[in-house]
Coordinates of C-alpha atoms and ligand atoms in Angstrom, one line a residue:
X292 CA 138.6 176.1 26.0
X293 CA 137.3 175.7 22.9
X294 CA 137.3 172.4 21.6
X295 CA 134.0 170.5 21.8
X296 CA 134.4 166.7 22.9
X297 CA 130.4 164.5 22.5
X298 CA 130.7 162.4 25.0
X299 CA 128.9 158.5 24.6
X300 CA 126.7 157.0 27.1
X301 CA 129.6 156.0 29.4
X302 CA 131.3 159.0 29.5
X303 CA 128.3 160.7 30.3
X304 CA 127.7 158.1 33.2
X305 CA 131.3 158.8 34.7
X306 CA 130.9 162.7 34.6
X307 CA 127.4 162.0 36.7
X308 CA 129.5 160.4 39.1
X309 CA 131.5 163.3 40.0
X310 CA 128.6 165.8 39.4
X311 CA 127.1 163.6 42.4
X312 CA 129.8 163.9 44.6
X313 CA 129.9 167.6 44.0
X314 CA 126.0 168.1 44.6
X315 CA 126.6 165.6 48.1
X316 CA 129.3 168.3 49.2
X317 CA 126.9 171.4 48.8
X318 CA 124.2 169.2 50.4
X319 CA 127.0 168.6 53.4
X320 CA 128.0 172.5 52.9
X321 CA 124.0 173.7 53.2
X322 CA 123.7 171.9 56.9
X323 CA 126.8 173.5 58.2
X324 CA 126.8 177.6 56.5
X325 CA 125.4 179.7 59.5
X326 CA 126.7 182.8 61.1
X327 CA 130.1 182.5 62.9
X328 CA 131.4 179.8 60.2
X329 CA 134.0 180.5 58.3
X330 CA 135.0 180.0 54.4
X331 CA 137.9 178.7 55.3
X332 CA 136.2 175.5 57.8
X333 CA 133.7 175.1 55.1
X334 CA 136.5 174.6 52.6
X335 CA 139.0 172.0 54.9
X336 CA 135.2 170.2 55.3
X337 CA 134.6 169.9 51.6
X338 CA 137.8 168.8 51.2
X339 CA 137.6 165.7 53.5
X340 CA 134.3 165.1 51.7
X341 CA 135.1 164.6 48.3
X342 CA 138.4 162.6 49.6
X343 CA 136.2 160.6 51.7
X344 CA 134.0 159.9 48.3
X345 CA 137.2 158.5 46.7
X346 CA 137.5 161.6 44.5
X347 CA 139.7 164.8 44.2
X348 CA 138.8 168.4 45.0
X349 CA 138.3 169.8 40.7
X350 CA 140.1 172.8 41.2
X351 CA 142.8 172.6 44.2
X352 CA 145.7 173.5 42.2
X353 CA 143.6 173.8 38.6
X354 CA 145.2 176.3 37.2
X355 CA 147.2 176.6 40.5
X356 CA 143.8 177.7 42.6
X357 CA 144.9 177.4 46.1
X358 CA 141.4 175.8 47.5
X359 CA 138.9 173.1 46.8
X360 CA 136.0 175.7 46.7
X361 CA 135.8 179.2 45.0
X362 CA 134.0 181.1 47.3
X363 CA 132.6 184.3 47.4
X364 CA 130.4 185.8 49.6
X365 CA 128.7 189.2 48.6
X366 CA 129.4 191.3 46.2
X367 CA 132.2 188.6 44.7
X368 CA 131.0 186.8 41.7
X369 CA 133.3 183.8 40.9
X370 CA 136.9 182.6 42.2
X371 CA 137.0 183.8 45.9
X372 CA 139.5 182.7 48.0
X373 CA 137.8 181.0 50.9
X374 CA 139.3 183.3 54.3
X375 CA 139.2 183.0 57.6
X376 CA 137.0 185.4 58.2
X377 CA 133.4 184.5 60.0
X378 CA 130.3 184.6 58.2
X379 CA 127.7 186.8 59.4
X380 CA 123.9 186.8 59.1
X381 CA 123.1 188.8 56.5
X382 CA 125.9 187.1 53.6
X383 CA 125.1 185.1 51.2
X384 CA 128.2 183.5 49.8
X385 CA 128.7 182.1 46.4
X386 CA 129.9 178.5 46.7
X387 CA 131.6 176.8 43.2
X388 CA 133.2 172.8 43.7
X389 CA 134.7 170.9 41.7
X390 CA 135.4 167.1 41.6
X391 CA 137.6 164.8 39.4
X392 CA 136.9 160.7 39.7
X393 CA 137.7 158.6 37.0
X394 CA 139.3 161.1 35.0
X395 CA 136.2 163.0 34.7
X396 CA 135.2 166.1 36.1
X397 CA 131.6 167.5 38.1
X398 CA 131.5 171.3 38.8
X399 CA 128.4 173.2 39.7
X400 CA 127.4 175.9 42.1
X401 CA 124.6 177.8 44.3
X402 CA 124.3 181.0 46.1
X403 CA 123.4 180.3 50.2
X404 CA 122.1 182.7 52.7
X405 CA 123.6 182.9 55.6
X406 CA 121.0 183.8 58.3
X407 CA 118.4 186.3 57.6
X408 CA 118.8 187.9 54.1
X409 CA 117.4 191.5 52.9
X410 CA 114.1 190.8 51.0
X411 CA 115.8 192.2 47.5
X412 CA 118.8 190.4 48.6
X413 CA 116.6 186.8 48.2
X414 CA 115.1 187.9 45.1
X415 CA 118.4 188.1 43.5
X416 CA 119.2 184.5 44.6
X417 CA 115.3 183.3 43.1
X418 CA 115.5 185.1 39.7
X419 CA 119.1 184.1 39.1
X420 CA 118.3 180.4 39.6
X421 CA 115.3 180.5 37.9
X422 CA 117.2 181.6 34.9
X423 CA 119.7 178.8 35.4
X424 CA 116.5 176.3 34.6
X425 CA 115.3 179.4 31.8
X426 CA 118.6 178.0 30.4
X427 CA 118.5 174.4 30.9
X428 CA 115.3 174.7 28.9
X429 CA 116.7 176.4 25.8
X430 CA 119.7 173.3 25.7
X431 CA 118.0 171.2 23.2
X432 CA 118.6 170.0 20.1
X433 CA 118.7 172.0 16.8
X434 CA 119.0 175.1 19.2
X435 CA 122.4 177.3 19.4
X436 CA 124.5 179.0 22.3
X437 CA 122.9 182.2 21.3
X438 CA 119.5 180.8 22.1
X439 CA 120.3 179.4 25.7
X440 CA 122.5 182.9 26.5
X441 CA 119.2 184.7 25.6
X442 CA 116.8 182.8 27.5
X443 CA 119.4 183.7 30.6
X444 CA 119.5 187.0 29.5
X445 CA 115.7 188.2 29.3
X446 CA 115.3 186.4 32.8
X447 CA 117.7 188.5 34.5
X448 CA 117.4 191.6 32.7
X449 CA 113.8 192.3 32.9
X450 CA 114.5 192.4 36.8
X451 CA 116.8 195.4 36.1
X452 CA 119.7 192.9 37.1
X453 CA 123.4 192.9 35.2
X454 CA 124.5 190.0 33.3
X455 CA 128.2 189.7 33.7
X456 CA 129.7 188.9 30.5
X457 CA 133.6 188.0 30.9
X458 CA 132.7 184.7 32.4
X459 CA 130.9 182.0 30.6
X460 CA 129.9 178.6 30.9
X461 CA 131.5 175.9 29.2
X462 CA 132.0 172.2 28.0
X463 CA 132.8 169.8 30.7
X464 CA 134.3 166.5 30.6
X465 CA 137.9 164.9 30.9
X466 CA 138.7 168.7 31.1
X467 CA 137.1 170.9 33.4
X468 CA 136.5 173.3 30.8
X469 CA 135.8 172.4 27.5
X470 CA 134.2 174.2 24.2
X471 CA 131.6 175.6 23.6
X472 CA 131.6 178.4 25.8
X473 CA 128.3 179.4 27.7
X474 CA 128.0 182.7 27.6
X475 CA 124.5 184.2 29.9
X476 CA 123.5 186.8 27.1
X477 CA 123.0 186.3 23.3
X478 CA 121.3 186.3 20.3
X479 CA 118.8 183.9 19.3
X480 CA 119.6 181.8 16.3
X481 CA 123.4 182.9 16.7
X482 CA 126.4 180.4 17.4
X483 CA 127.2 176.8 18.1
X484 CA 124.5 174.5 17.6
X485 CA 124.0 171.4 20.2
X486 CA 124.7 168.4 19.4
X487 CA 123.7 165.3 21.3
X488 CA 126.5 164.1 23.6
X489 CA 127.3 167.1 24.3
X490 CA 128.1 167.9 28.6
X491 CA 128.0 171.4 29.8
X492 CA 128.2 173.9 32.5
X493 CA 125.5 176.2 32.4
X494 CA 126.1 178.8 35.2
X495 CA 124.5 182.5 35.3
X496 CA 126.1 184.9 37.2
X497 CA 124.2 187.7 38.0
X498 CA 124.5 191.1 39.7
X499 CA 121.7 193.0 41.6
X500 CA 123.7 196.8 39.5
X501 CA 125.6 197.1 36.9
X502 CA 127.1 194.1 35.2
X503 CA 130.7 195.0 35.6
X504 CA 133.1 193.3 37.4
X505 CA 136.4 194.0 38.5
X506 CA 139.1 191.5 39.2
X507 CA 141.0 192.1 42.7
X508 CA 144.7 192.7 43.1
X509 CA 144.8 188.3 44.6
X510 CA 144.5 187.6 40.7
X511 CA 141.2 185.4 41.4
X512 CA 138.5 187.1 42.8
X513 CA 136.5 188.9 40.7
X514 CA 133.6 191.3 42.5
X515 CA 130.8 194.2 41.1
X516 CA 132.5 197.3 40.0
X517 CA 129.7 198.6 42.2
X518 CA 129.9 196.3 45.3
X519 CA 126.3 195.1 44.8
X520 CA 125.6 191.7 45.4
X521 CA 125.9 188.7 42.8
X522 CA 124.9 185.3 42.7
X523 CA 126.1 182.4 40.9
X524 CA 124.2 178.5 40.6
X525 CA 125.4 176.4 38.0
X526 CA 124.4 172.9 37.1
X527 CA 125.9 170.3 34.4
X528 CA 123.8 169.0 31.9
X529 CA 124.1 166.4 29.2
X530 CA 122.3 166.2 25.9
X531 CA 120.6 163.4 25.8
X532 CA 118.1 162.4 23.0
X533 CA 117.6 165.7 22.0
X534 CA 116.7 167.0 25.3
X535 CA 118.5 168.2 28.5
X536 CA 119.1 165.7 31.2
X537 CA 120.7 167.4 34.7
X538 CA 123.5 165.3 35.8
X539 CA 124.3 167.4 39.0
X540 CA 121.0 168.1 41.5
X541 CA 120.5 170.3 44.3
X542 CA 118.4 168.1 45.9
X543 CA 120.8 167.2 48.9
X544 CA 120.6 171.1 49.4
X545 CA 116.9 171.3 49.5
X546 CA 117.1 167.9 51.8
X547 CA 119.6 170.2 54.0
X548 CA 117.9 173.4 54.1
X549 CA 113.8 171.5 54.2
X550 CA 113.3 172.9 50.9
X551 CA 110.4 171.5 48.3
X552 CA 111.3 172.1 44.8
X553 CA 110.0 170.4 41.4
X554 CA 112.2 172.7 39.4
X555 CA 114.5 169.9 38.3
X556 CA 111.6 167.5 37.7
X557 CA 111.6 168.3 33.5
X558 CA 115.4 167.6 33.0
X559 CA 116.0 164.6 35.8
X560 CA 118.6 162.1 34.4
X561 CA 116.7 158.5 33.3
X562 CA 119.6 156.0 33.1
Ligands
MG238 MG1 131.8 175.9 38.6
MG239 MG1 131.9 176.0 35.6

């Protein structure tokens, strides 16, 4: 993944497009996730979604994944399988889409709760988003990778939490994954600078223990070495003028769930 493509005004336009449909399918998603539902449903429902919005699922046979959602409730990280298997209050399950329209790719994330949560269990979910917008903040111009993996980095860690560091962020574009990669820990003043035009991923995944992950015999899933929970959001993000400009929202979530948020407010998209 590591050539870097600057995308122009258009292109930028088109990958908002999908991004949209994506955030629309986790808005759909956030109404229906409650106890008894299973991974599997949620999944054949995305799938009609983003068909229905004249698109195709991003990752359904990407790199011959099996599903239009990675999901992965608990202590997975990234790339579960979605099962058949019910959820139950208590979960909260890692949900990752993809969509491809126009030749252009969206693909963001969120952690949900299913149900009632444990108190240290929601805290995981807050600090880990808040240092997805800790990141958006360092994506500016004249800035480096190494600066925005710190920001995510000194979030998370000062809660104790582990910052899992074999899976990164990335470019995003006519590929899903593109250069540079994103990496959620760094040094400041260290790699790739941004340049304008470019699209990326930004998407911390955090772990309430250690930071090691383990990938499961399925060849996809990948979970905590010590079965604590992790969460996963991840938004895409264009530099735009020198500044970071959110081309995926999780408004239709909060519109779901009857959230109020102003956390996207400093990096909203002006056309
Ligand atoms: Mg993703
Ligand atoms: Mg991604």
């Amino acid at each position: 993944m590591s050539k870097i493509v600057l995308k122009n005004a258009e292109e930028i336009a088109l990958i908002r497009e999908s991004a949209l449909i994506v955030s629309k399918t986790l808005g759909m998603l956030a109404s229906e996730i409650k106890p008894g539902i299973s991974a599997l449903e949620l999944d054949q429902l995305a799938e009609t979604f983003i068909r229905d919005h004249g698109a195709e699922p991003g990752f359904l046979g990407l790199y011959d994944f099996p599903n239009t959602l990675c999901m992965s409730p608990n202590d997975q990280v990234v790339h579960g399988i979605p099962t058949a298997k019910p959820l139950e209050s208590g979960d909260i399950i890692s949900i990752d889409c993809g969509a491809l329209k126009n030749g252009f790719y969206g693909d963001h994330a969120y952690t949900f709760a299913v149900g009632e949560i444990a108190e240290e269990t929601q805290k995981l979910l807050d600090v880990t988003k808040a240092s997805l917008y800790k990141g958006i903040e360092a994506f500016v111009a004249g800035n480096r990778v190494g600066d925005l993996g710190f920001a995510v980095q000194q979030h998370t860690e000062a809660e104790g939490y582990g910052v899992v560091r074999e899976l990164v962020g990335h470019g995003l574009g006519a590929s899903m994954h593109e250069g540079p990669e994103i990496p959620n820990y760094g040094r400041r003043g260290r790699g790739k600078v941004f340049l304008e035009g470019m699209v990326i991923a930004i998407e911390p995944m955090i772990n309430m223990g250690t930071h090691r992950i383990i990938q499961e015999k399925d060849g996809w899933t990948i979970r905590t070495a010590d079965r604590k929970p992790s969460a996963h959001f991840e938004h895409d993000v264009a530099l735009i003028d020198g500044k970071p400009r959110l081309l995926s929202t999780f408004d239709y979530i909060y519109e779901a769930l009857g959230i109020s948020s102003v956390e996207e407010d400093p990096f909203r998209f002006e056309a």
